[in-house]
């Protein structure tokens, strides 16, 4: 009887150890996903050629400060988004959707677009990452945007695939509180058309 009790106790203690380990691992994973790093998948071509459909990337969630669920504002802000940063944020017209775009102008900047050329603070900016697949000039906001000043605490963002991106030109600015983090590395890339891994893209830093 004593031997049976010992075996039962040992089984219970092992089960408890495993359960505690699993619970701790899940809590750590949840904390990391909420506050540190999160994985995202690129579903559209708005950031081609920098990012393409099927790319999987990691986003640094703490660099712009910690967002606590159900609490407004940020804590421990290391830096604010800078021009050129590629950010993931909640789409203002549908908060359940995440968008990824490049920061073109920050609060206080003057921005204007003339015949596809982007001017920030009255200077044409160098954008080697941009592609224009449509050579025609649209007189609307896609290719010509009247001069405006970005409000403090907000950001003007655009896709690198400039003629195929739904961004700040059409729906306005991104609020700092809606930004989830900065994209920093590709950890996986899958070409669904060819059913092939894009090995050369894996491990690339995003900038």
PDB file of C-alpha atoms in Angstrom:
ATOM      1  CA  UNK A   1       0.000   0.000   0.000  1.00  0.00           C
ATOM      2  CA  UNK A   2       2.786   2.406   0.912  1.00  0.00           C
ATOM      3  CA  UNK A   3       4.554   1.644  -2.382  1.00  0.00           C
ATOM      4  CA  UNK A   4       1.353   2.309  -4.325  1.00  0.00           C
ATOM      5  CA  UNK A   5       0.880   5.597  -2.468  1.00  0.00           C
ATOM      6  CA  UNK A   6       4.468   6.599  -3.309  1.00  0.00           C
ATOM      7  CA  UNK A   7       3.946   5.851  -7.008  1.00  0.00           C
ATOM      8  CA  UNK A   8       0.693   7.821  -6.985  1.00  0.00           C
ATOM      9  CA  UNK A   9       2.397  10.760  -5.272  1.00  0.00           C
ATOM     10  CA  UNK A  10       5.273  10.663  -7.770  1.00  0.00           C
ATOM     11  CA  UNK A  11       2.817  10.626 -10.680  1.00  0.00           C
ATOM     12  CA  UNK A  12       0.938  13.582  -9.209  1.00  0.00           C
ATOM     13  CA  UNK A  13       4.134  15.555  -8.629  1.00  0.00           C
ATOM     14  CA  UNK A  14       5.352  14.889 -12.188  1.00  0.00           C
ATOM     15  CA  UNK A  15       1.975  15.853 -13.601  1.00  0.00           C
ATOM     16  CA  UNK A  16       2.070  19.027 -11.523  1.00  0.00           C
ATOM     17  CA  UNK A  17       5.593  19.841 -12.764  1.00  0.00           C
ATOM     18  CA  UNK A  18       4.544  19.393 -16.394  1.00  0.00           C
ATOM     19  CA  UNK A  19       1.381  21.443 -15.885  1.00  0.00           C
ATOM     20  CA  UNK A  20       3.317  24.264 -14.223  1.00  0.00           C
ATOM     21  CA  UNK A  21       5.941  24.235 -16.995  1.00  0.00           C
ATOM     22  CA  UNK A  22       3.256  24.393 -19.694  1.00  0.00           C
ATOM     23  CA  UNK A  23       1.403  27.215 -17.925  1.00  0.00           C
ATOM     24  CA  UNK A  24       4.610  29.225 -17.449  1.00  0.00           C
ATOM     25  CA  UNK A  25       5.575  28.681 -21.102  1.00  0.00           C
ATOM     26  CA  UNK A  26       2.144  29.843 -22.270  1.00  0.00           C
ATOM     27  CA  UNK A  27       2.275  32.925 -20.039  1.00  0.00           C
ATOM     28  CA  UNK A  28       5.758  33.806 -21.312  1.00  0.00           C
ATOM     29  CA  UNK A  29       4.631  33.342 -24.914  1.00  0.00           C
ATOM     30  CA  UNK A  30       1.628  35.583 -24.266  1.00  0.00           C
ATOM     31  CA  UNK A  31       3.770  38.257 -22.620  1.00  0.00           C
ATOM     32  CA  UNK A  32       6.324  38.163 -25.453  1.00  0.00           C
ATOM     33  CA  UNK A  33       3.584  38.381 -28.096  1.00  0.00           C
ATOM     34  CA  UNK A  34       1.830  41.222 -26.276  1.00  0.00           C
ATOM     35  CA  UNK A  35       4.804  43.373 -25.317  1.00  0.00           C
ATOM     36  CA  UNK A  36       7.990  42.266 -27.112  1.00  0.00           C
ATOM     37  CA  UNK A  37       7.808  40.577 -30.532  1.00  0.00           C
ATOM     38  CA  UNK A  38       4.961  39.474 -32.760  1.00  0.00           C
ATOM     39  CA  UNK A  39       4.868  37.661 -36.088  1.00  0.00           C
ATOM     40  CA  UNK A  40       2.945  39.030 -39.067  1.00  0.00           C
ATOM     41  CA  UNK A  41       2.261  37.805 -42.601  1.00  0.00           C
ATOM     42  CA  UNK A  42       2.153  40.034 -45.684  1.00  0.00           C
ATOM     43  CA  UNK A  43      -1.200  39.493 -47.450  1.00  0.00           C
ATOM     44  CA  UNK A  44      -0.963  42.141 -50.202  1.00  0.00           C
ATOM     45  CA  UNK A  45       1.489  43.722 -52.619  1.00  0.00           C
ATOM     46  CA  UNK A  46       1.367  47.317 -51.345  1.00  0.00           C
ATOM     47  CA  UNK A  47       4.973  47.154 -50.072  1.00  0.00           C
ATOM     48  CA  UNK A  48       6.557  45.485 -53.124  1.00  0.00           C
ATOM     49  CA  UNK A  49       9.522  45.236 -53.676  1.00  0.00           C
ATOM     50  CA  UNK A  50      10.576  45.670 -50.020  1.00  0.00           C
ATOM     51  CA  UNK A  51       7.987  43.164 -48.824  1.00  0.00           C
ATOM     52  CA  UNK A  52       6.011  40.775 -50.977  1.00  0.00           C
ATOM     53  CA  UNK A  53       2.973  38.527 -50.607  1.00  0.00           C
ATOM     54  CA  UNK A  54       3.877  35.489 -48.524  1.00  0.00           C
ATOM     55  CA  UNK A  55       6.626  37.170 -46.504  1.00  0.00           C
ATOM     56  CA  UNK A  56       6.498  36.468 -42.764  1.00  0.00           C
ATOM     57  CA  UNK A  57       8.144  39.021 -40.530  1.00  0.00           C
ATOM     58  CA  UNK A  58       8.820  39.849 -36.912  1.00  0.00           C
ATOM     59  CA  UNK A  59       7.781  43.161 -35.403  1.00  0.00           C
ATOM     60  CA  UNK A  60       9.520  44.842 -32.492  1.00  0.00           C
ATOM     61  CA  UNK A  61       6.631  45.876 -30.223  1.00  0.00           C
ATOM     62  CA  UNK A  62       8.538  47.569 -27.385  1.00  0.00           C
ATOM     63  CA  UNK A  63      10.801  49.962 -29.314  1.00  0.00           C
ATOM     64  CA  UNK A  64       8.021  52.569 -29.521  1.00  0.00           C
ATOM     65  CA  UNK A  65       6.899  51.936 -25.960  1.00  0.00           C
ATOM     66  CA  UNK A  66       4.673  49.388 -24.274  1.00  0.00           C
ATOM     67  CA  UNK A  67       0.959  49.337 -25.062  1.00  0.00           C
ATOM     68  CA  UNK A  68      -1.102  47.927 -22.216  1.00  0.00           C
ATOM     69  CA  UNK A  69      -4.436  46.435 -23.321  1.00  0.00           C
ATOM     70  CA  UNK A  70      -7.493  48.581 -22.473  1.00  0.00           C
ATOM     71  CA  UNK A  71      -5.219  51.424 -21.280  1.00  0.00           C
ATOM     72  CA  UNK A  72      -4.617  54.502 -23.443  1.00  0.00           C
ATOM     73  CA  UNK A  73      -1.116  55.829 -24.009  1.00  0.00           C
ATOM     74  CA  UNK A  74       2.294  54.157 -23.979  1.00  0.00           C
ATOM     75  CA  UNK A  75       4.881  53.448 -21.326  1.00  0.00           C
ATOM     76  CA  UNK A  76       8.687  53.249 -21.456  1.00  0.00           C
ATOM     77  CA  UNK A  77       8.933  54.836 -24.903  1.00  0.00           C
ATOM     78  CA  UNK A  78      12.480  54.287 -26.199  1.00  0.00           C
ATOM     79  CA  UNK A  79      11.923  56.223 -29.430  1.00  0.00           C
ATOM     80  CA  UNK A  80       9.146  57.442 -31.678  1.00  0.00           C
ATOM     81  CA  UNK A  81       8.731  56.302 -35.291  1.00  0.00           C
ATOM     82  CA  UNK A  82      11.133  58.027 -37.658  1.00  0.00           C
ATOM     83  CA  UNK A  83      10.891  58.781 -41.364  1.00  0.00           C
ATOM     84  CA  UNK A  84      11.689  55.603 -43.270  1.00  0.00           C
ATOM     85  CA  UNK A  85      10.574  53.178 -40.540  1.00  0.00           C
ATOM     86  CA  UNK A  86       8.308  50.359 -41.699  1.00  0.00           C
ATOM     87  CA  UNK A  87       5.523  50.021 -39.163  1.00  0.00           C
ATOM     88  CA  UNK A  88       2.566  47.752 -38.424  1.00  0.00           C
ATOM     89  CA  UNK A  89      -0.565  49.500 -37.181  1.00  0.00           C
ATOM     90  CA  UNK A  90      -4.299  49.128 -36.718  1.00  0.00           C
ATOM     91  CA  UNK A  91      -6.163  50.310 -39.792  1.00  0.00           C
ATOM     92  CA  UNK A  92      -8.324  53.191 -38.594  1.00  0.00           C
ATOM     93  CA  UNK A  93     -11.346  52.231 -40.720  1.00  0.00           C
ATOM     94  CA  UNK A  94     -11.259  48.630 -39.451  1.00  0.00           C
ATOM     95  CA  UNK A  95      -9.204  48.174 -36.220  1.00  0.00           C
ATOM     96  CA  UNK A  96      -9.351  44.381 -36.604  1.00  0.00           C
ATOM     97  CA  UNK A  97      -7.085  44.661 -39.655  1.00  0.00           C
ATOM     98  CA  UNK A  98      -3.359  45.327 -39.448  1.00  0.00           C
ATOM     99  CA  UNK A  99      -1.640  47.417 -42.127  1.00  0.00           C
ATOM    100  CA  UNK A 100       2.068  47.723 -42.850  1.00  0.00           C
ATOM    101  CA  UNK A 101       3.468  50.880 -44.470  1.00  0.00           C
ATOM    102  CA  UNK A 102       6.517  53.123 -44.450  1.00  0.00           C
ATOM    103  CA  UNK A 103       6.600  56.344 -42.423  1.00  0.00           C
ATOM    104  CA  UNK A 104       7.068  59.241 -44.839  1.00  0.00           C
ATOM    105  CA  UNK A 105       6.432  62.209 -42.547  1.00  0.00           C
ATOM    106  CA  UNK A 106       6.062  62.728 -38.800  1.00  0.00           C
ATOM    107  CA  UNK A 107       4.239  65.272 -36.652  1.00  0.00           C
ATOM    108  CA  UNK A 108       5.145  68.837 -37.611  1.00  0.00           C
ATOM    109  CA  UNK A 109       6.417  67.925 -41.095  1.00  0.00           C
ATOM    110  CA  UNK A 110       5.044  69.573 -44.224  1.00  0.00           C
ATOM    111  CA  UNK A 111       4.176  67.059 -46.930  1.00  0.00           C
ATOM    112  CA  UNK A 112       3.197  67.513 -50.554  1.00  0.00           C
ATOM    113  CA  UNK A 113       3.114  65.295 -53.656  1.00  0.00           C
ATOM    114  CA  UNK A 114       3.622  66.681 -57.179  1.00  0.00           C
ATOM    115  CA  UNK A 115       3.401  64.309 -60.135  1.00  0.00           C
ATOM    116  CA  UNK A 116       4.430  61.298 -57.999  1.00  0.00           C
ATOM    117  CA  UNK A 117       7.366  63.131 -56.359  1.00  0.00           C
ATOM    118  CA  UNK A 118       7.054  63.402 -52.570  1.00  0.00           C
ATOM    119  CA  UNK A 119       8.218  66.597 -50.860  1.00  0.00           C
ATOM    120  CA  UNK A 120       8.796  66.747 -47.106  1.00  0.00           C
ATOM    121  CA  UNK A 121       9.525  70.167 -45.638  1.00  0.00           C
ATOM    122  CA  UNK A 122       9.752  71.567 -49.188  1.00  0.00           C
ATOM    123  CA  UNK A 123      12.452  69.110 -50.302  1.00  0.00           C
ATOM    124  CA  UNK A 124      11.997  66.167 -52.672  1.00  0.00           C
ATOM    125  CA  UNK A 125      12.933  63.045 -50.713  1.00  0.00           C
ATOM    126  CA  UNK A 126      15.136  60.253 -52.038  1.00  0.00           C
ATOM    127  CA  UNK A 127      13.091  57.038 -52.218  1.00  0.00           C
ATOM    128  CA  UNK A 128      15.174  54.237 -53.808  1.00  0.00           C
ATOM    129  CA  UNK A 129      12.720  51.644 -52.464  1.00  0.00           C
ATOM    130  CA  UNK A 130       9.696  52.991 -54.404  1.00  0.00           C
ATOM    131  CA  UNK A 131       8.235  51.501 -57.596  1.00  0.00           C
ATOM    132  CA  UNK A 132       5.715  53.114 -59.953  1.00  0.00           C
ATOM    133  CA  UNK A 133       3.985  50.547 -62.159  1.00  0.00           C
ATOM    134  CA  UNK A 134       1.586  53.056 -63.689  1.00  0.00           C
ATOM    135  CA  UNK A 135       3.465  55.701 -65.671  1.00  0.00           C
ATOM    136  CA  UNK A 136       0.399  57.895 -66.147  1.00  0.00           C
ATOM    137  CA  UNK A 137      -0.154  60.860 -63.825  1.00  0.00           C
ATOM    138  CA  UNK A 138      -3.305  60.901 -61.712  1.00  0.00           C
ATOM    139  CA  UNK A 139      -4.477  64.379 -60.736  1.00  0.00           C
ATOM    140  CA  UNK A 140      -6.036  62.964 -57.561  1.00  0.00           C
ATOM    141  CA  UNK A 141      -4.271  62.273 -54.224  1.00  0.00           C
ATOM    142  CA  UNK A 142      -2.437  59.234 -55.564  1.00  0.00           C
ATOM    143  CA  UNK A 143       0.037  61.360 -57.555  1.00  0.00           C
ATOM    144  CA  UNK A 144      -0.805  64.930 -56.532  1.00  0.00           C
ATOM    145  CA  UNK A 145      -1.496  65.828 -52.929  1.00  0.00           C
ATOM    146  CA  UNK A 146      -1.885  69.410 -51.741  1.00  0.00           C
ATOM    147  CA  UNK A 147       0.545  70.679 -49.141  1.00  0.00           C
ATOM    148  CA  UNK A 148      -0.387  69.947 -45.535  1.00  0.00           C
ATOM    149  CA  UNK A 149       1.191  69.753 -42.078  1.00  0.00           C
ATOM    150  CA  UNK A 150       1.169  66.439 -40.209  1.00  0.00           C
ATOM    151  CA  UNK A 151      -0.428  66.932 -36.758  1.00  0.00           C
ATOM    152  CA  UNK A 152       1.647  66.222 -33.654  1.00  0.00           C
ATOM    153  CA  UNK A 153       1.451  62.599 -32.508  1.00  0.00           C
ATOM    154  CA  UNK A 154       0.452  61.415 -35.981  1.00  0.00           C
ATOM    155  CA  UNK A 155       2.276  59.924 -38.968  1.00  0.00           C
ATOM    156  CA  UNK A 156       1.865  60.036 -42.736  1.00  0.00           C
ATOM    157  CA  UNK A 157       2.508  56.591 -44.198  1.00  0.00           C
ATOM    158  CA  UNK A 158       2.722  55.189 -47.728  1.00  0.00           C
ATOM    159  CA  UNK A 159       3.364  51.851 -49.406  1.00  0.00           C
ATOM    160  CA  UNK A 160       6.525  51.324 -51.465  1.00  0.00           C
ATOM    161  CA  UNK A 161       4.415  50.003 -54.346  1.00  0.00           C
ATOM    162  CA  UNK A 162       3.251  53.552 -54.718  1.00  0.00           C
ATOM    163  CA  UNK A 163       0.561  53.133 -57.407  1.00  0.00           C
ATOM    164  CA  UNK A 164      -0.977  50.092 -55.704  1.00  0.00           C
ATOM    165  CA  UNK A 165      -1.166  51.196 -52.074  1.00  0.00           C
ATOM    166  CA  UNK A 166      -4.154  52.334 -50.007  1.00  0.00           C
ATOM    167  CA  UNK A 167      -2.483  54.640 -47.487  1.00  0.00           C
ATOM    168  CA  UNK A 168      -2.430  58.092 -45.862  1.00  0.00           C
ATOM    169  CA  UNK A 169      -3.034  59.792 -49.204  1.00  0.00           C
ATOM    170  CA  UNK A 170      -6.583  58.428 -49.104  1.00  0.00           C
ATOM    171  CA  UNK A 171      -7.599  57.946 -45.458  1.00  0.00           C
ATOM    172  CA  UNK A 172      -5.374  60.254 -43.413  1.00  0.00           C
ATOM    173  CA  UNK A 173      -2.816  59.902 -40.658  1.00  0.00           C
ATOM    174  CA  UNK A 174      -1.829  57.088 -38.302  1.00  0.00           C
ATOM    175  CA  UNK A 175      -2.171  57.864 -34.607  1.00  0.00           C
ATOM    176  CA  UNK A 176       0.813  56.920 -32.434  1.00  0.00           C
ATOM    177  CA  UNK A 177      -1.424  54.864 -30.146  1.00  0.00           C
ATOM    178  CA  UNK A 178      -2.487  52.678 -33.091  1.00  0.00           C
ATOM    179  CA  UNK A 179       1.051  51.624 -34.001  1.00  0.00           C
ATOM    180  CA  UNK A 180       1.890  48.055 -32.972  1.00  0.00           C
ATOM    181  CA  UNK A 181       5.595  48.120 -33.723  1.00  0.00           C
ATOM    182  CA  UNK A 182       8.464  48.297 -36.191  1.00  0.00           C
ATOM    183  CA  UNK A 183       9.126  45.514 -38.703  1.00  0.00           C
ATOM    184  CA  UNK A 184      12.733  44.371 -38.471  1.00  0.00           C
ATOM    185  CA  UNK A 185      13.405  40.925 -39.987  1.00  0.00           C
ATOM    186  CA  UNK A 186      11.982  38.353 -42.413  1.00  0.00           C
ATOM    187  CA  UNK A 187      11.943  34.897 -40.831  1.00  0.00           C
ATOM    188  CA  UNK A 188      10.019  33.042 -43.576  1.00  0.00           C
ATOM    189  CA  UNK A 189       8.849  33.610 -47.144  1.00  0.00           C
ATOM    190  CA  UNK A 190       6.578  31.393 -49.199  1.00  0.00           C
ATOM    191  CA  UNK A 191       5.712  31.766 -52.879  1.00  0.00           C
ATOM    192  CA  UNK A 192       2.192  30.313 -53.116  1.00  0.00           C
ATOM    193  CA  UNK A 193       2.140  30.478 -56.930  1.00  0.00           C
ATOM    194  CA  UNK A 194       5.276  28.382 -57.317  1.00  0.00           C
ATOM    195  CA  UNK A 195       4.791  26.443 -54.056  1.00  0.00           C
ATOM    196  CA  UNK A 196       8.359  27.246 -53.160  1.00  0.00           C
ATOM    197  CA  UNK A 197      10.293  28.705 -50.236  1.00  0.00           C
ATOM    198  CA  UNK A 198      12.036  31.972 -51.059  1.00  0.00           C
ATOM    199  CA  UNK A 199      15.283  30.999 -49.331  1.00  0.00           C
ATOM    200  CA  UNK A 200      17.114  34.184 -50.329  1.00  0.00           C
ATOM    201  CA  UNK A 201      14.626  36.381 -48.474  1.00  0.00           C
ATOM    202  CA  UNK A 202      14.791  34.546 -45.153  1.00  0.00           C
ATOM    203  CA  UNK A 203      16.826  36.391 -42.539  1.00  0.00           C
ATOM    204  CA  UNK A 204      16.814  39.715 -44.388  1.00  0.00           C
ATOM    205  CA  UNK A 205      16.631  42.822 -42.234  1.00  0.00           C
ATOM    206  CA  UNK A 206      13.774  45.147 -43.137  1.00  0.00           C
ATOM    207  CA  UNK A 207      14.571  48.785 -43.868  1.00  0.00           C
TER     208      UNK A 207
END
